[in-house]
mmCIF file of C-alpha atoms and ligand atoms in Angstrom:
data_model
loop_
_atom_site.group_PDB
_atom_site.id
_atom_site.type_symbol
_atom_site.label_atom_id
_atom_site.label_comp_id
_atom_site.label_asym_id
_atom_site.label_seq_id
_atom_site.Cartn_x
_atom_site.Cartn_y
_atom_site.Cartn_z
ATOM 1 C CA MET A 1 17.009 -49.983 56.653
ATOM 2 C CA THR A 2 19.215 -47.353 55.049
ATOM 3 C CA ALA A 3 18.113 -45.180 52.145
ATOM 4 C CA ARG A 4 21.153 -44.204 50.085
ATOM 5 C CA THR A 5 21.405 -41.197 47.740
ATOM 6 C CA ARG A 6 24.218 -39.359 46.009
ATOM 7 C CA THR A 7 24.889 -35.656 45.580
ATOM 8 C CA GLN A 8 27.821 -33.409 44.832
ATOM 9 C CA VAL A 9 27.674 -31.185 47.921
ATOM 10 C CA ALA A 10 25.904 -32.068 51.169
ATOM 11 C CA ILE A 11 25.154 -28.956 53.202
ATOM 12 C CA VAL A 12 24.489 -29.125 56.930
ATOM 13 C CA GLY A 13 22.283 -26.331 58.250
ATOM 14 C CA ALA A 14 19.442 -24.471 56.500
ATOM 15 C CA GLY A 15 20.178 -21.066 57.982
ATOM 16 C CA PRO A 16 21.142 -18.203 55.666
ATOM 17 C CA SER A 17 24.632 -19.640 54.935
ATOM 18 C CA GLY A 18 23.374 -23.087 53.954
ATOM 19 C CA LEU A 19 20.503 -21.747 51.864
ATOM 20 C CA LEU A 20 22.710 -19.192 50.121
ATOM 21 C CA LEU A 21 25.419 -21.785 49.383
ATOM 22 C CA GLY A 22 22.776 -24.137 48.004
ATOM 23 C CA GLN A 23 21.360 -21.400 45.782
ATOM 24 C CA LEU A 24 24.754 -20.408 44.378
ATOM 25 C CA LEU A 25 25.611 -24.051 43.614
ATOM 26 C CA ALA A 26 22.194 -24.791 42.100
ATOM 27 C CA LYS A 27 22.564 -21.759 39.867
ATOM 28 C CA ALA A 28 25.871 -23.192 38.607
ATOM 29 C CA GLY A 29 24.267 -26.586 37.911
ATOM 30 C CA ILE A 30 25.892 -28.341 40.888
ATOM 31 C CA ASP A 31 23.745 -30.795 42.881
ATOM 32 C CA ALA A 32 23.352 -29.996 46.550
ATOM 33 C CA VAL A 33 21.183 -31.279 49.386
ATOM 34 C CA ILE A 34 20.609 -29.312 52.592
ATOM 35 C CA VAL A 35 20.070 -31.180 55.840
ATOM 36 C CA GLU A 36 18.711 -29.309 58.866
ATOM 37 C CA ARG A 37 18.062 -30.617 62.378
ATOM 38 C CA GLN A 38 15.297 -28.150 63.193
ATOM 39 C CA THR A 39 11.979 -27.305 61.570
ATOM 40 C CA GLY A 40 11.758 -24.440 59.101
ATOM 41 C CA ALA A 41 9.614 -22.526 61.611
ATOM 42 C CA HIS A 42 12.310 -22.897 64.263
ATOM 43 C CA VAL A 43 14.968 -21.528 61.883
ATOM 44 C CA LEU A 44 12.744 -18.533 61.108
ATOM 45 C CA GLY A 45 11.960 -18.015 64.790
ATOM 46 C CA ARG A 46 15.566 -17.270 65.655
ATOM 47 C CA ILE A 47 15.579 -13.480 65.629
ATOM 48 C CA ARG A 48 19.087 -12.411 64.709
ATOM 49 C CA ALA A 49 20.968 -9.767 62.831
ATOM 50 C CA GLY A 50 19.490 -6.887 60.924
ATOM 51 C CA VAL A 51 22.341 -5.087 59.149
ATOM 52 C CA LEU A 52 23.601 -6.244 55.744
ATOM 53 C CA GLU A 53 26.862 -5.150 54.142
ATOM 54 C CA GLN A 54 27.054 -4.623 50.396
ATOM 55 C CA VAL A 55 28.654 -8.077 49.928
ATOM 56 C CA CYS A 56 25.523 -9.666 51.371
ATOM 57 C CA VAL A 57 23.137 -7.460 49.359
ATOM 58 C CA ASP A 58 25.048 -8.311 46.162
ATOM 59 C CA LEU A 59 24.890 -12.060 46.848
ATOM 60 C CA LEU A 60 21.127 -11.989 47.369
ATOM 61 C CA ASP A 61 20.800 -10.129 44.078
ATOM 62 C CA GLU A 62 23.087 -12.645 42.383
ATOM 63 C CA VAL A 63 20.827 -15.565 43.351
ATOM 64 C CA GLY A 64 17.761 -13.565 42.363
ATOM 65 C CA VAL A 65 16.134 -13.143 45.779
ATOM 66 C CA GLY A 66 16.881 -9.469 46.420
ATOM 67 C CA ALA A 67 13.601 -7.907 45.243
ATOM 68 C CA ARG A 68 11.784 -7.771 48.599
ATOM 69 C CA MET A 69 14.958 -6.627 50.374
ATOM 70 C CA HIS A 70 15.272 -3.661 47.975
ATOM 71 C CA ARG A 71 11.570 -2.893 48.399
ATOM 72 C CA GLU A 72 11.310 -3.190 52.175
ATOM 73 C CA GLY A 73 14.892 -2.828 53.437
ATOM 74 C CA LEU A 74 16.178 0.512 54.727
ATOM 75 C CA VAL A 75 19.440 1.938 53.384
ATOM 76 C CA HIS A 76 21.417 3.542 56.223
ATOM 77 C CA GLY A 77 24.296 5.939 55.607
ATOM 78 C CA GLY A 78 25.176 6.437 59.275
ATOM 79 C CA PHE A 79 24.483 5.507 62.884
ATOM 80 C CA GLU A 80 24.667 7.248 66.228
ATOM 81 C CA MET A 81 26.580 6.589 69.420
ATOM 82 C CA LEU A 82 25.367 7.888 72.778
ATOM 83 C CA TRP A 83 27.711 8.375 75.720
ATOM 84 C CA ARG A 84 27.450 10.723 78.716
ATOM 85 C CA GLY A 85 24.380 12.380 77.238
ATOM 86 C CA GLN A 86 26.255 13.246 74.033
ATOM 87 C CA ARG A 87 25.293 11.872 70.642
ATOM 88 C CA HIS A 88 27.943 11.318 68.014
ATOM 89 C CA ARG A 89 27.003 10.388 64.479
ATOM 90 C CA ILE A 90 29.249 8.114 62.438
ATOM 91 C CA ASP A 91 28.566 9.371 58.932
ATOM 92 C CA MET A 92 29.433 6.157 57.134
ATOM 93 C CA ARG A 93 28.566 7.467 53.702
ATOM 94 C CA ARG A 94 30.886 10.462 53.955
ATOM 95 C CA LEU A 95 33.661 8.598 55.747
ATOM 96 C CA THR A 96 33.780 5.670 53.303
ATOM 97 C CA GLY A 97 33.329 7.484 50.009
ATOM 98 C CA GLY A 98 29.647 6.668 49.575
ATOM 99 C CA LYS A 99 29.145 3.258 51.191
ATOM 100 C CA SER A 100 26.081 2.324 53.232
ATOM 101 C CA VAL A 101 24.443 -0.710 54.844
ATOM 102 C CA MET A 102 20.990 -2.264 54.383
ATOM 103 C CA VAL A 103 18.769 -2.757 57.420
ATOM 104 C CA TYR A 104 16.790 -5.942 56.681
ATOM 105 C CA GLY A 105 16.098 -8.712 59.178
ATOM 106 C CA GLN A 106 17.832 -12.080 58.990
ATOM 107 C CA THR A 107 14.403 -13.685 59.412
ATOM 108 C CA GLU A 108 13.141 -11.960 56.262
ATOM 109 C CA LEU A 109 16.284 -12.802 54.321
ATOM 110 C CA THR A 110 15.992 -16.461 55.396
ATOM 111 C CA ARG A 111 12.320 -16.493 54.403
ATOM 112 C CA ASP A 112 13.201 -15.109 50.950
ATOM 113 C CA LEU A 113 15.841 -17.822 50.498
ATOM 114 C CA MET A 114 13.441 -20.543 51.714
ATOM 115 C CA ASP A 115 10.764 -19.389 49.266
ATOM 116 C CA ALA A 116 13.278 -19.538 46.401
ATOM 117 C CA ARG A 117 14.323 -23.161 47.082
ATOM 118 C CA HIS A 118 11.534 -24.752 45.049
ATOM 119 C CA ALA A 119 12.265 -22.773 41.900
ATOM 120 C CA ALA A 120 15.939 -23.675 42.258
ATOM 121 C CA ASP A 121 15.099 -27.368 42.835
ATOM 122 C CA LEU A 122 17.202 -27.376 45.970
ATOM 123 C CA PRO A 123 16.186 -30.286 48.199
ATOM 124 C CA THR A 124 16.089 -29.473 51.908
ATOM 125 C CA VAL A 125 15.451 -32.016 54.644
ATOM 126 C CA TYR A 126 14.120 -30.472 57.874
ATOM 127 C CA GLU A 127 13.938 -32.251 61.227
ATOM 128 C CA ALA A 128 16.836 -34.588 60.437
ATOM 129 C CA ALA A 129 18.006 -36.317 63.645
ATOM 130 C CA ASN A 130 21.545 -37.454 64.518
ATOM 131 C CA VAL A 131 23.179 -35.728 61.561
ATOM 132 C CA ALA A 132 26.749 -37.033 61.243
ATOM 133 C CA VAL A 133 29.558 -36.709 58.711
ATOM 134 C CA HIS A 134 31.891 -39.653 57.953
ATOM 135 C CA GLU A 135 35.105 -40.447 56.033
ATOM 136 C CA LEU A 136 35.986 -36.815 55.561
ATOM 137 C CA ASP A 137 39.497 -37.773 54.540
ATOM 138 C CA GLU A 138 38.390 -40.110 51.794
ATOM 139 C CA ALA A 139 37.274 -39.565 48.238
ATOM 140 C CA TRP A 140 33.604 -40.240 49.008
ATOM 141 C CA PRO A 141 32.595 -38.762 52.323
ATOM 142 C CA ARG A 142 29.125 -39.622 53.631
ATOM 143 C CA LEU A 143 26.508 -37.812 55.620
ATOM 144 C CA THR A 144 23.962 -39.755 57.628
ATOM 145 C CA TYR A 145 20.783 -38.729 59.424
ATOM 146 C CA GLU A 146 17.588 -40.267 60.694
ATOM 147 C CA LYS A 147 14.105 -39.242 59.762
ATOM 148 C CA ASN A 148 10.720 -40.973 60.066
ATOM 149 C CA GLY A 149 12.373 -44.077 61.546
ATOM 150 C CA LEU A 150 14.688 -44.492 58.572
ATOM 151 C CA THR A 151 18.457 -43.974 58.375
ATOM 152 C CA HIS A 152 19.448 -41.914 55.342
ATOM 153 C CA GLU A 153 22.913 -41.844 53.837
ATOM 154 C CA ILE A 154 24.064 -39.226 51.363
ATOM 155 C CA VAL A 155 27.305 -39.972 49.547
ATOM 156 C CA CYS A 156 28.863 -36.744 48.322
ATOM 157 C CA ASP A 157 32.033 -35.109 47.042
ATOM 158 C CA PHE A 158 32.092 -32.352 49.659
ATOM 159 C CA HIS A 159 30.409 -31.180 52.819
ATOM 160 C CA GLY A 160 29.615 -27.556 53.373
ATOM 161 C CA VAL A 161 28.987 -27.368 57.064
ATOM 162 C CA CYS A 162 27.116 -24.324 58.145
ATOM 163 C CA ARG A 163 26.032 -25.577 61.541
ATOM 164 C CA ALA A 164 27.704 -28.484 63.277
ATOM 165 C CA SER A 165 30.297 -29.397 65.812
ATOM 166 C CA VAL A 166 33.868 -29.602 64.641
ATOM 167 C CA PRO A 167 35.695 -32.969 64.932
ATOM 168 C CA PRO A 168 37.598 -32.716 68.235
ATOM 169 C CA GLY A 169 41.350 -32.422 67.868
ATOM 170 C CA ALA A 170 41.249 -31.839 64.107
ATOM 171 C CA ILE A 171 40.804 -28.118 64.397
ATOM 172 C CA THR A 172 42.132 -25.476 66.799
ATOM 173 C CA VAL A 173 39.427 -23.477 68.513
ATOM 174 C CA TYR A 174 39.944 -19.939 69.853
ATOM 175 C CA GLU A 175 37.224 -18.763 72.181
ATOM 176 C CA LYS A 176 36.287 -15.914 74.516
ATOM 177 C CA VAL A 177 33.043 -15.799 76.482
ATOM 178 C CA TYR A 178 31.880 -12.352 77.626
ATOM 179 C CA PRO A 179 30.440 -11.974 81.131
ATOM 180 C CA PHE A 180 27.073 -10.678 79.860
ATOM 181 C CA GLY A 181 24.377 -11.243 77.277
ATOM 182 C CA TRP A 182 21.935 -9.215 75.200
ATOM 183 C CA LEU A 183 18.273 -9.197 76.093
ATOM 184 C CA GLY A 184 16.439 -8.424 72.839
ATOM 185 C CA LEU A 185 12.880 -7.232 72.292
ATOM 186 C CA LEU A 186 11.001 -6.962 69.005
ATOM 187 C CA SER A 187 7.853 -4.815 68.844
ATOM 188 C CA ASP A 188 5.486 -3.321 66.298
ATOM 189 C CA THR A 189 6.304 0.243 67.302
ATOM 190 C CA PRO A 190 8.043 2.937 65.236
ATOM 191 C CA PRO A 191 11.798 3.077 65.926
ATOM 192 C CA VAL A 192 13.038 5.690 68.389
ATOM 193 C CA SER A 193 15.164 7.243 65.639
ATOM 194 C CA HIS A 194 15.579 6.794 61.878
ATOM 195 C CA GLU A 195 19.127 5.492 62.475
ATOM 196 C CA LEU A 196 20.588 2.910 64.876
ATOM 197 C CA ILE A 197 21.813 4.172 68.258
ATOM 198 C CA TYR A 198 24.582 2.328 70.131
ATOM 199 C CA VAL A 199 24.409 3.413 73.777
ATOM 200 C CA ASN A 200 27.092 3.223 76.460
ATOM 201 C CA SER A 201 25.336 4.125 79.708
ATOM 202 C CA PRO A 202 26.381 3.668 83.351
ATOM 203 C CA ARG A 203 23.646 1.004 83.566
ATOM 204 C CA GLY A 204 25.124 -0.917 80.629
ATOM 205 C CA PHE A 205 24.981 -1.052 76.851
ATOM 206 C CA SER A 206 21.821 -0.779 74.845
ATOM 207 C CA LEU A 207 21.076 -0.732 71.133
ATOM 208 C CA CYS A 208 18.116 0.845 69.397
ATOM 209 C CA SER A 209 17.647 -0.880 66.056
ATOM 210 C CA MET A 210 14.763 -1.541 63.703
ATOM 211 C CA ARG A 211 13.288 -3.840 61.119
ATOM 212 C CA SER A 212 11.118 -1.262 59.326
ATOM 213 C CA SER A 213 9.517 2.132 59.917
ATOM 214 C CA THR A 214 6.895 0.379 62.070
ATOM 215 C CA ARG A 215 8.899 -2.413 63.736
ATOM 216 C CA SER A 216 11.654 -1.873 66.306
ATOM 217 C CA ARG A 217 14.367 -4.085 67.741
ATOM 218 C CA TYR A 218 15.984 -3.086 71.050
ATOM 219 C CA TYR A 219 18.714 -4.728 73.106
ATOM 220 C CA LEU A 220 19.923 -4.355 76.706
ATOM 221 C CA GLN A 221 23.191 -5.620 78.169
ATOM 222 C CA VAL A 222 22.240 -7.972 81.032
ATOM 223 C CA PRO A 223 24.269 -10.267 83.330
ATOM 224 C CA LEU A 224 24.714 -13.826 82.038
ATOM 225 C CA THR A 225 22.706 -15.094 84.998
ATOM 226 C CA GLU A 226 19.618 -13.124 83.925
ATOM 227 C CA LYS A 227 16.510 -15.082 82.886
ATOM 228 C CA VAL A 228 14.159 -13.789 80.200
ATOM 229 C CA GLU A 229 11.148 -14.802 82.380
ATOM 230 C CA ASN A 230 12.229 -12.113 84.857
ATOM 231 C CA TRP A 231 11.736 -9.370 82.286
ATOM 232 C CA SER A 232 8.196 -8.152 81.717
ATOM 233 C CA ASP A 233 7.755 -5.824 78.745
ATOM 234 C CA ASP A 234 7.294 -2.923 81.185
ATOM 235 C CA ALA A 235 10.544 -3.775 82.973
ATOM 236 C CA PHE A 236 12.336 -3.784 79.616
ATOM 237 C CA TRP A 237 10.971 -0.392 78.541
ATOM 238 C CA ASP A 238 11.715 1.116 81.972
ATOM 239 C CA GLU A 239 15.324 -0.062 81.826
ATOM 240 C CA LEU A 240 15.740 1.166 78.233
ATOM 241 C CA ARG A 241 14.500 4.623 79.281
ATOM 242 C CA LEU A 242 17.104 4.704 82.047
ATOM 243 C CA ARG A 243 19.848 4.108 79.469
ATOM 244 C CA LEU A 244 18.610 6.637 76.861
ATOM 245 C CA ASP A 245 19.002 10.437 76.735
ATOM 246 C CA ASP A 246 16.046 12.838 77.108
ATOM 247 C CA ARG A 247 15.575 13.063 73.351
ATOM 248 C CA GLY A 248 15.437 9.275 73.107
ATOM 249 C CA CYS A 249 12.990 8.965 76.005
ATOM 250 C CA ALA A 250 10.710 11.586 74.447
ATOM 251 C CA ALA A 251 10.706 9.759 71.095
ATOM 252 C CA LEU A 252 10.380 6.231 72.477
ATOM 253 C CA VAL A 253 7.105 4.509 71.616
ATOM 254 C CA THR A 254 6.509 1.343 73.629
ATOM 255 C CA GLY A 255 4.171 -1.568 72.984
ATOM 256 C CA PRO A 256 3.776 -5.297 73.543
ATOM 257 C CA SER A 257 6.757 -7.488 72.617
ATOM 258 C CA LEU A 258 6.502 -9.865 69.655
ATOM 259 C CA GLU A 259 9.632 -11.674 70.824
ATOM 260 C CA LYS A 260 12.028 -11.452 73.743
ATOM 261 C CA SER A 261 15.172 -13.532 74.239
ATOM 262 C CA ILE A 262 18.647 -13.458 75.753
ATOM 263 C CA ALA A 263 21.737 -14.215 73.654
ATOM 264 C CA PRO A 264 25.156 -14.711 75.261
ATOM 265 C CA LEU A 265 28.125 -12.890 73.704
ATOM 266 C CA ARG A 266 31.020 -14.953 72.418
ATOM 267 C CA SER A 267 34.075 -14.671 70.186
ATOM 268 C CA PHE A 268 34.962 -18.004 68.549
ATOM 269 C CA VAL A 269 37.154 -19.022 65.612
ATOM 270 C CA ALA A 270 37.919 -22.539 64.304
ATOM 271 C CA GLU A 271 41.215 -22.915 62.442
ATOM 272 C CA PRO A 272 41.428 -24.047 59.707
ATOM 273 C CA LEU A 273 37.935 -23.751 58.238
ATOM 274 C CA ARG A 274 38.495 -27.092 56.568
ATOM 275 C CA PHE A 275 38.950 -30.706 57.491
ATOM 276 C CA GLY A 276 39.531 -32.969 54.478
ATOM 277 C CA ARG A 277 36.447 -32.611 52.309
ATOM 278 C CA MET A 278 34.483 -30.712 54.923
ATOM 279 C CA PHE A 279 34.421 -26.918 54.759
ATOM 280 C CA LEU A 280 33.134 -24.788 57.621
ATOM 281 C CA ALA A 281 31.173 -21.653 56.794
ATOM 282 C CA GLY A 282 29.337 -19.062 58.887
ATOM 283 C CA ASP A 283 28.587 -19.842 62.521
ATOM 284 C CA ALA A 284 30.090 -23.356 62.281
ATOM 285 C CA GLY A 285 33.505 -21.744 61.790
ATOM 286 C CA HIS A 286 33.280 -18.488 63.711
ATOM 287 C CA ILE A 287 31.083 -16.471 66.032
ATOM 288 C CA VAL A 288 31.436 -12.737 66.730
ATOM 289 C CA PRO A 289 29.769 -10.800 69.531
ATOM 290 C CA PRO A 290 26.853 -9.033 67.802
ATOM 291 C CA THR A 291 27.930 -5.441 68.491
ATOM 292 C CA GLY A 292 29.491 -4.773 65.092
ATOM 293 C CA ALA A 293 26.694 -6.526 63.151
ATOM 294 C CA LYS A 294 29.260 -8.750 61.463
ATOM 295 C CA GLY A 295 28.001 -12.333 61.958
ATOM 296 C CA LEU A 296 25.657 -12.689 59.003
ATOM 297 C CA ASN A 297 27.973 -10.668 56.770
ATOM 298 C CA LEU A 298 30.962 -12.897 57.520
ATOM 299 C CA ALA A 299 28.801 -15.911 56.754
ATOM 300 C CA ALA A 300 27.821 -14.399 53.403
ATOM 301 C CA THR A 301 31.478 -13.806 52.525
ATOM 302 C CA ASP A 302 32.438 -17.389 53.416
ATOM 303 C CA VAL A 303 29.657 -18.664 51.215
ATOM 304 C CA LYS A 304 30.669 -16.440 48.312
ATOM 305 C CA VAL A 305 34.258 -17.720 48.452
ATOM 306 C CA LEU A 306 33.271 -21.365 49.060
ATOM 307 C CA ALA A 307 30.714 -21.438 46.257
ATOM 308 C CA ALA A 308 33.262 -19.997 43.802
ATOM 309 C CA ALA A 309 35.840 -22.593 44.910
ATOM 310 C CA LEU A 310 33.394 -25.506 44.547
ATOM 311 C CA ILE A 311 32.285 -24.264 41.130
ATOM 312 C CA GLU A 312 35.945 -24.051 40.070
ATOM 313 C CA HIS A 313 36.446 -27.639 41.285
ATOM 314 C CA PHE A 314 33.476 -29.085 39.402
ATOM 315 C CA HIS A 315 33.655 -26.972 36.245
ATOM 316 C CA GLU A 316 37.384 -26.412 35.794
ATOM 317 C CA ARG A 317 38.842 -29.366 37.709
ATOM 318 C CA SER A 318 41.014 -26.989 39.718
ATOM 319 C CA ASP A 319 41.315 -27.161 43.504
ATOM 320 C CA ALA A 320 43.192 -23.863 43.847
ATOM 321 C CA GLY A 321 40.112 -22.099 45.230
ATOM 322 C CA LEU A 322 39.388 -24.900 47.711
ATOM 323 C CA GLU A 323 43.015 -24.845 48.918
ATOM 324 C CA ALA A 324 42.828 -21.079 49.402
ATOM 325 C CA TYR A 325 39.373 -21.072 51.066
ATOM 326 C CA SER A 326 40.405 -21.311 54.702
ATOM 327 C CA PRO A 327 43.355 -18.883 54.727
ATOM 328 C CA ARG A 328 41.505 -16.384 52.554
ATOM 329 C CA CYS A 329 38.393 -16.315 54.739
ATOM 330 C CA LEU A 330 40.234 -16.493 58.052
ATOM 331 C CA ARG A 331 42.163 -13.331 57.375
ATOM 332 C CA ARG A 332 38.941 -11.359 57.000
ATOM 333 C CA VAL A 333 37.275 -13.289 59.836
ATOM 334 C CA TRP A 334 40.028 -12.273 62.261
ATOM 335 C CA ARG A 335 39.705 -8.638 61.266
ATOM 336 C CA ALA A 336 35.961 -8.784 61.902
ATOM 337 C CA GLU A 337 36.602 -10.593 65.192
ATOM 338 C CA ARG A 338 38.944 -7.775 66.149
ATOM 339 C CA PHE A 339 36.437 -5.065 65.264
ATOM 340 C CA SER A 340 33.539 -6.838 67.009
ATOM 341 C CA TRP A 341 35.605 -7.392 70.163
ATOM 342 C CA TRP A 342 36.806 -3.781 70.121
ATOM 343 C CA PHE A 343 33.357 -2.291 69.494
ATOM 344 C CA THR A 344 31.979 -4.488 72.285
ATOM 345 C CA SER A 345 34.733 -3.347 74.659
ATOM 346 C CA LEU A 346 33.960 0.262 73.793
ATOM 347 C CA THR A 347 30.223 0.173 74.359
ATOM 348 C CA HIS A 348 29.599 -2.293 77.213
ATOM 349 C CA ARG A 349 30.146 -2.059 80.959
ATOM 350 C CA PHE A 350 32.844 -4.367 82.306
ATOM 351 C CA PRO A 351 32.697 -4.091 86.123
ATOM 352 C CA GLU A 352 35.486 -6.676 86.447
ATOM 353 C CA GLY A 353 37.778 -4.355 84.459
ATOM 354 C CA GLY A 354 38.055 -2.124 87.523
ATOM 355 C CA ALA A 355 38.526 1.635 87.722
ATOM 356 C CA ILE A 356 41.361 1.687 85.196
ATOM 357 C CA GLY A 357 39.255 -0.254 82.705
ATOM 358 C CA ALA A 358 36.497 2.337 82.970
ATOM 359 C CA ARG A 359 38.971 5.223 82.542
ATOM 360 C CA LEU A 360 40.553 3.630 79.484
ATOM 361 C CA GLN A 361 37.114 3.133 77.961
ATOM 362 C CA ASP A 362 36.294 6.807 78.602
ATOM 363 C CA ALA A 363 39.511 7.839 76.849
ATOM 364 C CA GLU A 364 38.733 5.587 73.910
ATOM 365 C CA LEU A 365 35.224 7.084 73.496
ATOM 366 C CA ASP A 366 36.528 10.619 73.956
ATOM 367 C CA TYR A 367 39.033 9.936 71.184
ATOM 368 C CA LEU A 368 36.395 8.442 68.882
ATOM 369 C CA PHE A 369 33.983 11.347 69.458
ATOM 370 C CA HIS A 370 36.670 13.915 68.629
ATOM 371 C CA SER A 371 38.889 12.348 66.011
ATOM 372 C CA GLU A 372 38.057 12.178 62.343
ATOM 373 C CA HIS A 373 40.665 9.415 61.957
ATOM 374 C CA ALA A 374 39.013 7.278 64.643
ATOM 375 C CA ALA A 375 35.604 7.817 63.013
ATOM 376 C CA HIS A 376 37.074 6.660 59.671
ATOM 377 C CA THR A 377 38.237 3.432 61.305
ATOM 378 C CA VAL A 378 34.798 2.668 62.717
ATOM 379 C CA ALA A 379 32.990 3.508 59.485
ATOM 380 C CA GLU A 380 35.374 1.485 57.308
ATOM 381 C CA ASN A 381 34.894 -1.603 59.474
ATOM 382 C CA TYR A 382 31.142 -1.153 59.927
ATOM 383 C CA VAL A 383 30.344 -1.039 56.202
ATOM 384 C CA GLY A 384 32.543 -4.121 55.710
ATOM 385 C CA LEU A 385 36.187 -4.607 54.845
ATOM 386 C CA PRO A 386 37.169 -5.769 51.356
ATOM 387 C CA LEU A 387 37.384 -9.481 50.643
ATOM 388 C CA ASP A 388 41.136 -9.447 50.128
ATOM 389 C CA PHE A 389 43.807 -7.275 51.697
ATOM 390 C CA GLY A 390 46.768 -7.814 49.380
ATOM 391 C CA GLU A 391 50.085 -9.508 50.112
ATOM 392 C CA GLY A 392 51.304 -10.483 53.551
ATOM 393 C CA GLY A 393 49.231 -10.910 56.651
ATOM 394 C CA PRO A 394 49.369 -13.470 59.427
ATOM 395 C CA SER A 395 50.138 -17.029 58.299
HETATM 396 C C1 DHB B 1 21.046 -5.505 65.117
HETATM 397 C C2 DHB B 1 21.876 -6.378 65.739
HETATM 398 C C3 DHB B 1 23.199 -6.035 65.902
HETATM 399 O O1 DHB B 1 24.034 -6.872 66.494
HETATM 400 C C4 DHB B 1 23.674 -4.815 65.481
HETATM 401 O O2 DHB B 1 24.969 -4.492 65.695
HETATM 402 C C5 DHB B 1 22.830 -3.958 64.862
HETATM 403 C C6 DHB B 1 21.512 -4.303 64.687
HETATM 404 C C7 DHB B 1 19.616 -5.861 64.939
HETATM 405 O O3 DHB B 1 19.213 -6.973 65.330
HETATM 406 O O4 DHB B 1 18.868 -5.037 64.442
#
């Protein structure tokens, strides 16, 4: 038996992109249904990003879920880099004319958006099996899924796909897989410093981040072959100490892990971010290595542009925004891909790059630590580039 329903926009994926898109559409009076393969608890259990650009902060405010973020989030006007025992502070606020970022966990942001769904009357189906999209080229595309032994079919005007595979052949995929991953640990311990520290050490990259003044998030570069089971909490803390400077070691407070996991590093872009009436947003369309903290912020920008385009379609009967969606977002996506790749190449160890690779990396860091111009470049990218860059650009 098939249960058939109708909506204006069917959204695949109830991560931050899907929930945010749903909220923006609901606020504009457009019907949307979100379909998610996993449970809500699983979505919340994925510990991800922690740094929000202004574009993301503004969007959460726009949909009315920013209160807890402003209460509990930490505004950061700079971060530190550590290399050869030297610390170098990137003073984002000074270098960008007053801009900053908000340190607030993706898990918390997702929880805030989940809590707001009921008030917004935004239906969300969790644990939907075999989610599939059909007839994307036609006027009435369909989305099907199975739940509780029943096949469900949603007929819609558009799909906003925030997590799904791309139809093979329809879209060009650009991909780079890095030869290492990040082992992350979350603990209820005060952070080692009040700002983030990105560390390039001979033993590999590490990052000291935080979720609050009492909860820390740390990462270690590890080989792709590494298994999380091989890392006791003590082994993690010992390795982190070996990558920190004396000041960091003295300030480090250790404790039991709340979560530990390994994430591979990947650069991925799908072009275009559209196939017929299906629009890709967030991770479905692009992945960045996490080093520049860009993933969630790119997703938020996609959603901002896509929601505005869908609203224009339904309220003004104009498809100009939908036509412009993919090229407009891709231009910014590629710039963030470039920054994330570059910042990764600057801070990680690449043994396969050989002696010349190591020397070039040294020169790059030496330049960054001693050039105001180089610091400007990092700060401008880290706080987030503008949505549009003016005329021209790659086609
Ligand atoms: C965090 C993750 C990042 O990738 C990053 O660049 C900064 C912070 C984090 O999880 O806190």
